[in-house]
Every structure is written in C-alpha cells, then in structure tokens.
GROMACS .gro file of C-alpha atoms in nm:
model
  284
    1MET     CA    1  10.328   5.412   6.341
    2GLU     CA    2   9.959   5.349   6.282
    3THR     CA    3   9.730   5.347   6.585
    4GLY     CA    4   9.613   4.995   6.506
    5THR     CA    5   9.974   4.869   6.513
    6LEU     CA    6  10.036   5.032   6.853
    7ASP     CA    7   9.723   4.871   6.991
    8ARG     CA    8   9.835   4.530   6.874
    9LEU     CA    9  10.183   4.568   7.027
   10THR     CA   10  10.037   4.681   7.358
   11HIS     CA   11   9.802   4.382   7.357
   12MET     CA   12  10.091   4.145   7.285
   13THR     CA   13  10.290   4.289   7.578
   14VAL     CA   14  10.003   4.254   7.822
   15THR     CA   15   9.913   3.898   7.725
   16SER     CA   16  10.276   3.776   7.717
   17GLN     CA   17  10.319   3.812   8.097
   18PRO     CA   18  10.231   3.500   8.297
   19SER     CA   19   9.946   3.531   8.543
   20LEU     CA   20   9.964   3.401   8.900
   21SER     CA   21   9.676   3.162   8.966
   22ASP     CA   22   9.513   3.136   9.310
   23GLN     CA   23   9.658   2.787   9.351
   24GLU     CA   24  10.010   2.907   9.268
   25PHE     CA   25   9.973   3.202   9.505
   26ARG     CA   26   9.875   2.965   9.788
   27GLN     CA   27  10.193   2.765   9.722
   28PHE     CA   28  10.407   3.079   9.771
   29GLN     CA   29  10.195   3.180  10.073
   30THR     CA   30  10.265   2.846  10.240
   31MET     CA   31  10.632   2.849  10.146
   32ILE     CA   32  10.710   3.194  10.291
   33TYR     CA   33  10.507   3.118  10.605
   34GLU     CA   34  10.693   2.794  10.670
   35ILE     CA   35  11.034   2.953  10.608
   36ALA     CA   36  10.999   3.304  10.753
   37GLY     CA   37  10.676   3.292  10.953
   38ILE     CA   38  10.532   3.569  10.735
   39SER     CA   39  10.158   3.559  10.676
   40MET     CA   40  10.072   3.703  10.336
   41SER     CA   41   9.705   3.793  10.291
   42ASP     CA   42   9.527   3.750   9.959
   43ALA     CA   43   9.584   4.121   9.904
   44LYS     CA   44   9.954   4.043   9.858
   45LYS     CA   45   9.892   3.843   9.541
   46PRO     CA   46   9.986   4.134   9.308
   47LEU     CA   47  10.301   4.194   9.514
   48VAL     CA   48  10.408   3.830   9.480
   49SER     CA   49  10.335   3.833   9.109
   50GLY     CA   50  10.520   4.160   9.053
   51ARG     CA   51  10.829   4.069   9.251
   52LEU     CA   52  10.876   3.722   9.105
   53VAL     CA   53  10.796   3.786   8.740
   54LYS     CA   54  11.155   3.888   8.660
   55ARG     CA   55  11.277   3.551   8.786
   56LEU     CA   56  11.035   3.374   8.552
   57LYS     CA   57  11.177   3.577   8.264
   58GLN     CA   58  11.531   3.510   8.382
   59HIS     CA   59  11.470   3.136   8.363
   60GLY     CA   60  11.249   3.146   8.053
   61LEU     CA   61  10.954   3.000   8.241
   62LYS     CA   62  10.593   3.020   8.132
   63SER     CA   63  10.423   2.989   8.470
   64TYR     CA   64  10.470   3.064   8.840
   65GLY     CA   65  10.406   2.696   8.905
   66ASP     CA   66  10.719   2.609   8.705
   67TYR     CA   67  10.917   2.858   8.916
   68PHE     CA   68  10.779   2.714   9.238
   69ARG     CA   69  10.895   2.367   9.132
   70ILE     CA   70  11.247   2.503   9.084
   71LEU     CA   71  11.239   2.649   9.436
   72MET     CA   72  11.146   2.310   9.576
   73GLN     CA   73  11.455   2.142   9.430
   74LYS     CA   74  11.714   2.070   9.699
   75ASP     CA   75  12.003   2.180   9.480
   76ARG     CA   76  11.846   2.522   9.410
   77ARG     CA   77  11.894   2.684   9.751
   78ASP     CA   78  12.050   2.983   9.577
   79GLU     CA   79  11.731   3.049   9.384
   80LEU     CA   80  11.521   2.992   9.695
   81GLN     CA   81  11.723   3.261   9.876
   82ILE     CA   82  11.661   3.502   9.588
   83ALA     CA   83  11.287   3.437   9.611
   84ILE     CA   84  11.294   3.488   9.989
   85ASP     CA   85  11.484   3.813   9.937
   86LEU     CA   86  11.224   3.935   9.690
   87LEU     CA   87  10.926   3.842   9.906
   88THR     CA   88  11.054   3.971  10.241
   89THR     CA   89  11.216   4.303  10.155
   90ASN     CA   90  11.033   4.592  10.317
   91GLU     CA   91  11.053   4.967  10.307
   92THR     CA   92  11.266   5.142  10.568
   93PHE     CA   93  11.429   5.480  10.614
   94PHE     CA   94  11.662   5.670  10.844
   95PHE     CA   95  11.521   5.795  11.178
   96ARG     CA   96  11.188   5.626  11.118
   97GLU     CA   97  10.971   5.693  11.426
   98PRO     CA   98  11.228   5.935  11.570
   99ARG     CA   99  11.098   5.931  11.928
  100HIS     CA  100  11.251   5.584  11.971
  101PHE     CA  101  11.596   5.729  11.902
  102ASP     CA  102  11.533   6.019  12.141
  103PHE     CA  103  11.452   5.752  12.402
  104LEU     CA  104  11.767   5.557  12.316
  105ARG     CA  105  11.985   5.869  12.353
  106GLN     CA  106  11.826   5.940  12.691
  107GLN     CA  107  11.866   5.585  12.827
  108ALA     CA  108  12.199   5.470  12.681
  109PRO     CA  109  12.430   5.666  12.916
  110SER     CA  110  12.263   5.525  13.229
  111LEU     CA  111  12.250   5.167  13.091
  112SER     CA  112  12.612   5.171  12.974
  113ARG     CA  113  12.864   4.993  13.201
  114PRO     CA  114  13.243   5.034  13.207
  115ASP     CA  115  13.300   4.655  13.229
  116ARG     CA  116  13.120   4.557  12.905
  117PRO     CA  117  13.012   4.704  12.572
  118PHE     CA  118  12.669   4.859  12.537
  119ARG     CA  119  12.494   4.644  12.275
  120VAL     CA  120  12.186   4.704  12.058
  121TRP     CA  121  12.022   4.458  11.817
  122SER     CA  122  11.827   4.578  11.516
  123ALA     CA  123  11.653   4.246  11.450
  124ALA     CA  124  11.491   4.334  11.117
  125SER     CA  125  11.754   4.566  10.978
  126SER     CA  126  11.659   4.549  10.609
  127SER     CA  127  11.905   4.761  10.408
  128GLY     CA  128  12.070   4.916  10.713
  129GLU     CA  129  11.889   5.244  10.774
  130GLU     CA  130  11.772   5.146  11.124
  131PRO     CA  131  12.104   5.010  11.261
  132TYR     CA  132  12.294   5.309  11.122
  133THR     CA  133  12.039   5.541  11.281
  134ILE     CA  134  12.098   5.361  11.612
  135ALA     CA  135  12.475   5.386  11.562
  136MET     CA  136  12.461   5.761  11.491
  137SER     CA  137  12.251   5.810  11.806
  138LEU     CA  138  12.495   5.609  12.018
  139ALA     CA  139  12.797   5.784  11.869
  140ASP     CA  140  12.632   6.108  11.974
  141VAL     CA  141  12.586   6.017  12.343
  142LEU     CA  142  12.842   5.740  12.406
  143GLY     CA  143  13.123   5.867  12.186
  144ASP     CA  144  13.434   5.651  12.188
  145SER     CA  145  13.328   5.423  12.473
  146ALA     CA  146  13.260   5.054  12.407
  147TRP     CA  147  12.935   4.999  12.219
  148GLU     CA  148  12.818   4.806  11.914
  149VAL     CA  149  12.512   4.746  11.699
  150ILE     CA  150  12.409   4.415  11.543
  151GLY     CA  151  12.184   4.435  11.237
  152SER     CA  152  12.016   4.118  11.117
  153ASP     CA  153  11.775   4.022  10.842
  154ILE     CA  154  11.662   3.709  10.659
  155SER     CA  155  11.745   3.864  10.321
  156THR     CA  156  12.105   3.832  10.203
  157ARG     CA  157  12.047   4.088   9.930
  158VAL     CA  158  11.953   4.371  10.166
  159LEU     CA  159  12.233   4.275  10.405
  160GLU     CA  160  12.486   4.316  10.125
  161LYS     CA  161  12.354   4.665  10.062
  162ALA     CA  162  12.352   4.742  10.434
  163ARG     CA  163  12.717   4.648  10.476
  164SER     CA  164  12.818   4.900  10.210
  165GLY     CA  165  12.662   5.190  10.402
  166HIS     CA  166  12.619   5.359  10.064
  167TYR     CA  167  12.284   5.518   9.975
  168PRO     CA  168  12.126   5.744   9.715
  169MET     CA  169  12.114   6.108   9.828
  170LYS     CA  170  11.734   6.098   9.828
  171ARG     CA  171  11.757   5.872  10.136
  172ILE     CA  172  11.901   6.145  10.359
  173GLU     CA  173  11.555   6.274  10.447
  174GLY     CA  174  11.505   6.230  10.820
  175ILE     CA  175  11.873   6.248  10.917
  176PRO     CA  176  11.925   6.558  11.138
  177ARG     CA  177  12.148   6.816  10.972
  178HIS     CA  178  12.413   6.803  11.244
  179TYR     CA  179  12.430   6.424  11.205
  180LEU     CA  180  12.473   6.460  10.830
  181SER     CA  181  12.781   6.672  10.881
  182ARG     CA  182  12.925   6.444  11.152
  183PHE     CA  183  12.842   6.094  11.025
  184CYS     CA  184  12.780   6.108  10.648
  185LEU     CA  185  13.009   6.170  10.352
  186LYS     CA  186  12.871   6.329  10.036
  187GLY     CA  187  12.964   6.151   9.714
  188VAL     CA  188  13.166   6.340   9.453
  189GLY     CA  189  13.264   6.265   9.096
  190GLN     CA  190  13.126   5.925   8.993
  191GLN     CA  191  12.964   5.896   9.338
  192GLU     CA  192  12.773   6.223   9.303
  193GLY     CA  193  12.410   6.187   9.408
  194THR     CA  194  12.498   5.941   9.684
  195PHE     CA  195  12.628   5.948  10.039
  196LEU     CA  196  12.832   5.710  10.253
  197ILE     CA  197  12.799   5.641  10.624
  198ASP     CA  198  13.124   5.747  10.790
  199ARG     CA  199  13.369   5.461  10.848
  200HIS     CA  200  13.380   5.517  11.225
  201VAL     CA  201  13.004   5.457  11.243
  202ARG     CA  202  13.006   5.168  10.991
  203ASN     CA  203  13.274   4.991  11.192
  204ARG     CA  204  13.046   4.985  11.495
  205VAL     CA  205  12.775   4.792  11.307
  206THR     CA  206  12.789   4.420  11.224
  207PHE     CA  207  12.538   4.262  10.988
  208MET     CA  208  12.444   3.896  10.979
  209GLN     CA  209  12.170   3.678  10.836
  210VAL     CA  210  11.923   3.567  11.101
  211ASN     CA  211  11.588   3.397  11.049
  212LEU     CA  212  11.374   3.498  11.347
  213ASN     CA  213  11.147   3.203  11.273
  214GLU     CA  214  11.422   2.953  11.354
  215THR     CA  215  11.650   2.880  11.647
  216LEU     CA  216  11.863   3.191  11.693
  217PRO     CA  217  12.242   3.184  11.660
  218LYS     CA  218  12.458   3.279  11.958
  219LEU     CA  219  12.440   3.658  11.946
  220GLY     CA  220  12.514   3.736  12.310
  221GLU     CA  221  12.307   3.966  12.531
  222PHE     CA  222  12.174   4.309  12.441
  223ASP     CA  223  12.081   4.620  12.635
  224VAL     CA  224  11.821   4.722  12.377
  225ILE     CA  225  11.643   4.521  12.105
  226PHE     CA  226  11.458   4.684  11.818
  227LEU     CA  227  11.192   4.464  11.654
  228ARG     CA  228  10.997   4.718  11.453
  229ASN     CA  229  10.762   4.690  11.158
  230VAL     CA  230  10.806   4.315  11.124
  231MET     CA  231  10.552   4.157  11.359
  232ILE     CA  232  10.273   4.303  11.149
  233TYR     CA  233  10.359   4.027  10.900
  234PHE     CA  234  10.331   3.747  11.163
  235ASP     CA  235  10.023   3.572  11.295
  236MET     CA  236   9.974   3.561  11.673
  237GLU     CA  237  10.136   3.219  11.717
  238THR     CA  238  10.447   3.326  11.525
  239LYS     CA  239  10.467   3.657  11.719
  240ARG     CA  240  10.470   3.467  12.048
  241SER     CA  241  10.734   3.223  11.925
  242VAL     CA  242  10.961   3.497  11.787
  243VAL     CA  243  10.944   3.714  12.100
  244GLU     CA  244  10.992   3.413  12.328
  245ARG     CA  245  11.300   3.320  12.126
  246MET     CA  246  11.444   3.673  12.158
  247LEU     CA  247  11.376   3.753  12.523
  248PRO     CA  248  11.664   3.546  12.668
  249LEU     CA  249  11.897   3.771  12.468
  250LEU     CA  250  11.770   4.086  12.640
  251ARG     CA  251  11.958   4.177  12.957
  252PRO     CA  252  11.758   4.234  13.277
  253GLY     CA  253  11.669   4.601  13.283
  254GLY     CA  254  11.702   4.619  12.903
  255TYR     CA  255  11.449   4.766  12.659
  256PHE     CA  256  11.248   4.597  12.382
  257ILE     CA  257  11.114   4.838  12.122
  258VAL     CA  258  10.843   4.770  11.861
  259SER     CA  259  10.689   5.011  11.612
  260HIS     CA  260  10.416   5.254  11.713
  261SER     CA  261  10.167   5.044  11.513
  262GLU     CA  262  10.258   4.724  11.700
  263SER     CA  263  10.202   4.595  12.052
  264LEU     CA  264  10.315   4.305  12.270
  265ASN     CA  265   9.972   4.281  12.430
  266GLY     CA  266   9.878   3.912  12.444
  267ILE     CA  267  10.224   3.810  12.319
  268THR     CA  268  10.430   3.810  12.639
  269ASP     CA  269  10.383   3.907  13.003
  270VAL     CA  270  10.755   3.903  13.078
  271LEU     CA  271  10.808   4.263  12.964
  272LYS     CA  272  10.655   4.568  13.128
  273VAL     CA  273  10.525   4.867  12.934
  274VAL     CA  274  10.731   5.184  12.973
  275THR     CA  275  10.557   5.391  12.709
  276PRO     CA  276  10.351   5.273  12.408
  277SER     CA  277  10.580   5.057  12.187
  278VAL     CA  278  10.863   5.055  12.449
  279TYR     CA  279  10.890   4.766  12.697
  280ARG     CA  280  11.139   4.680  12.969
  281LYS     CA  281  11.261   4.348  13.108
  282PRO     CA  282  11.250   4.362  13.489
  283ASN     CA  283  11.579   4.338  13.674
  284ALA     CA  284  11.644   3.990  13.810
   0.00000   0.00000   0.00000
C-alpha cells in the first residue's frame, strides 16, 4: 500500500467519528446528575465521548445530540439504562484498601449476635469485587454462623457480572493466597484463564439495583456499611442527602466505612470517627 493511501484512510477514520460538543456534553452532565447525583467535571468530556460513541454507531447516529434525544424518549428506558451503565461504571478490585477488611475481621466477631444475622452492605458494589472481599473476610472469622452481604449498584450491567462471580485470572491480584485456595476455583478447559468465587461464598451475597440518589428500598438494618470511592463523584449537597438516607439503615453501634481518600467531615455529625475513613454510629 502506498503511504499516501494509508494517510488518506487514517484521515477518513479520524474524521468519521462524531465529536461531542460542549452543549451536548452539558446535556449528559445534567442528565447523570439528576438521575444518579454524579457531578461530572469538564475533564470528563473525553470519557463521556469515548463511552457513548459505540451506542451512536449501534444506532447509526451522526451526533451525540441525536443520541441524547433518544434517551429522553419515555419508551426508551432500556437505552437510558445502558447509558447510565456506561457513564457510572468505575474501576474496582479485590481487597482494595485492605486495612478496612482487617478492621472488619477484627470487629465482626464482637458485633455478631446469636439472635440475628450479621449483615454488611456494599453500597457501590460495581462488578462484585468489594462484596466478595467482604464475604471472604466474614467466612474467615464467622464461618458457618448467620451472616450475609448485600451488594448494590445503579448499573444493571455490572450487577449481572457480579452475580456470576466469574472473573479473569488477572483480577486475582490482591486476594491473599490462603483465600485463593479456600474461596476461589481456578478455571480449566474452556474456562482456563478465569476463576470463580466458590459457591458457598457466592450464596452469602445478594445483589440488587439501588440508586443511592433516590428513596432507598427496604433493605433492613446493617452492622457495617461500606460506601467507598463513590462520594468523590457527588457534590456536597448530594453527599449529605445520600448519607442521611443511609444512616437509618445502620444499626446503633455499627460501622460506616468510606475510602481513605474520602471523609464525612461536614456531611454528618451523627457518626463518630473511629479511625480515618471509619465511623461508628453511637449506641442508642
């Protein structure tokens, strides 16, 4: 192929992709804020463009504005959910910020009661790595006693993946070796290169779609709530509303855990700091 021909093909490829105008970006900014409470800065414009461009191609659309108009149609809730999934999916991994799970292992035995299950809520569970990490930790210290983990997320796509408990082998990084042998099954044959969370751990975890920016469903009370690496996407007003909505679901004496890069300072005075990123609800 001649160099000139290659140059022309490359140029055609670059110019054929729609560009996201500032006005169109503001439409998506407003939409995701109103639905999920997520504040996307102007720096997120390339992310929005990159994640939605495949949907434009899927529908044969020439502009992001055309796609936005589809999302606003009342009979296109399915497409709106896909867009929400694409714009809210965030990176996660097993045993992220491991000191929180050391803390959970230390506290769970003393918080556990014989007359009720010990319950933990992973409120932004994404594709399941956090709730399964919690479940492995509880299986380690609580064994066969009554306990359960609820994992929730606004994205139906990541919840479907989470329920499978099936991950590429490259995701095992962070899982302690003795947990790998106890709680994970290595794929063989057609499943080579993957691993599966053991059924006994998977059965302890229930996933459900929850929008933290709306009235919460009846989830019951929890001994520990994890809300990590999600408030960084909320403005202060939304943070206060989300935490206020969640606190009635935390039992007196229970723990509320955020990421090491987050804080509840200025958000609520109901919880008391135990250590940085770990808070406790006073006993009644």
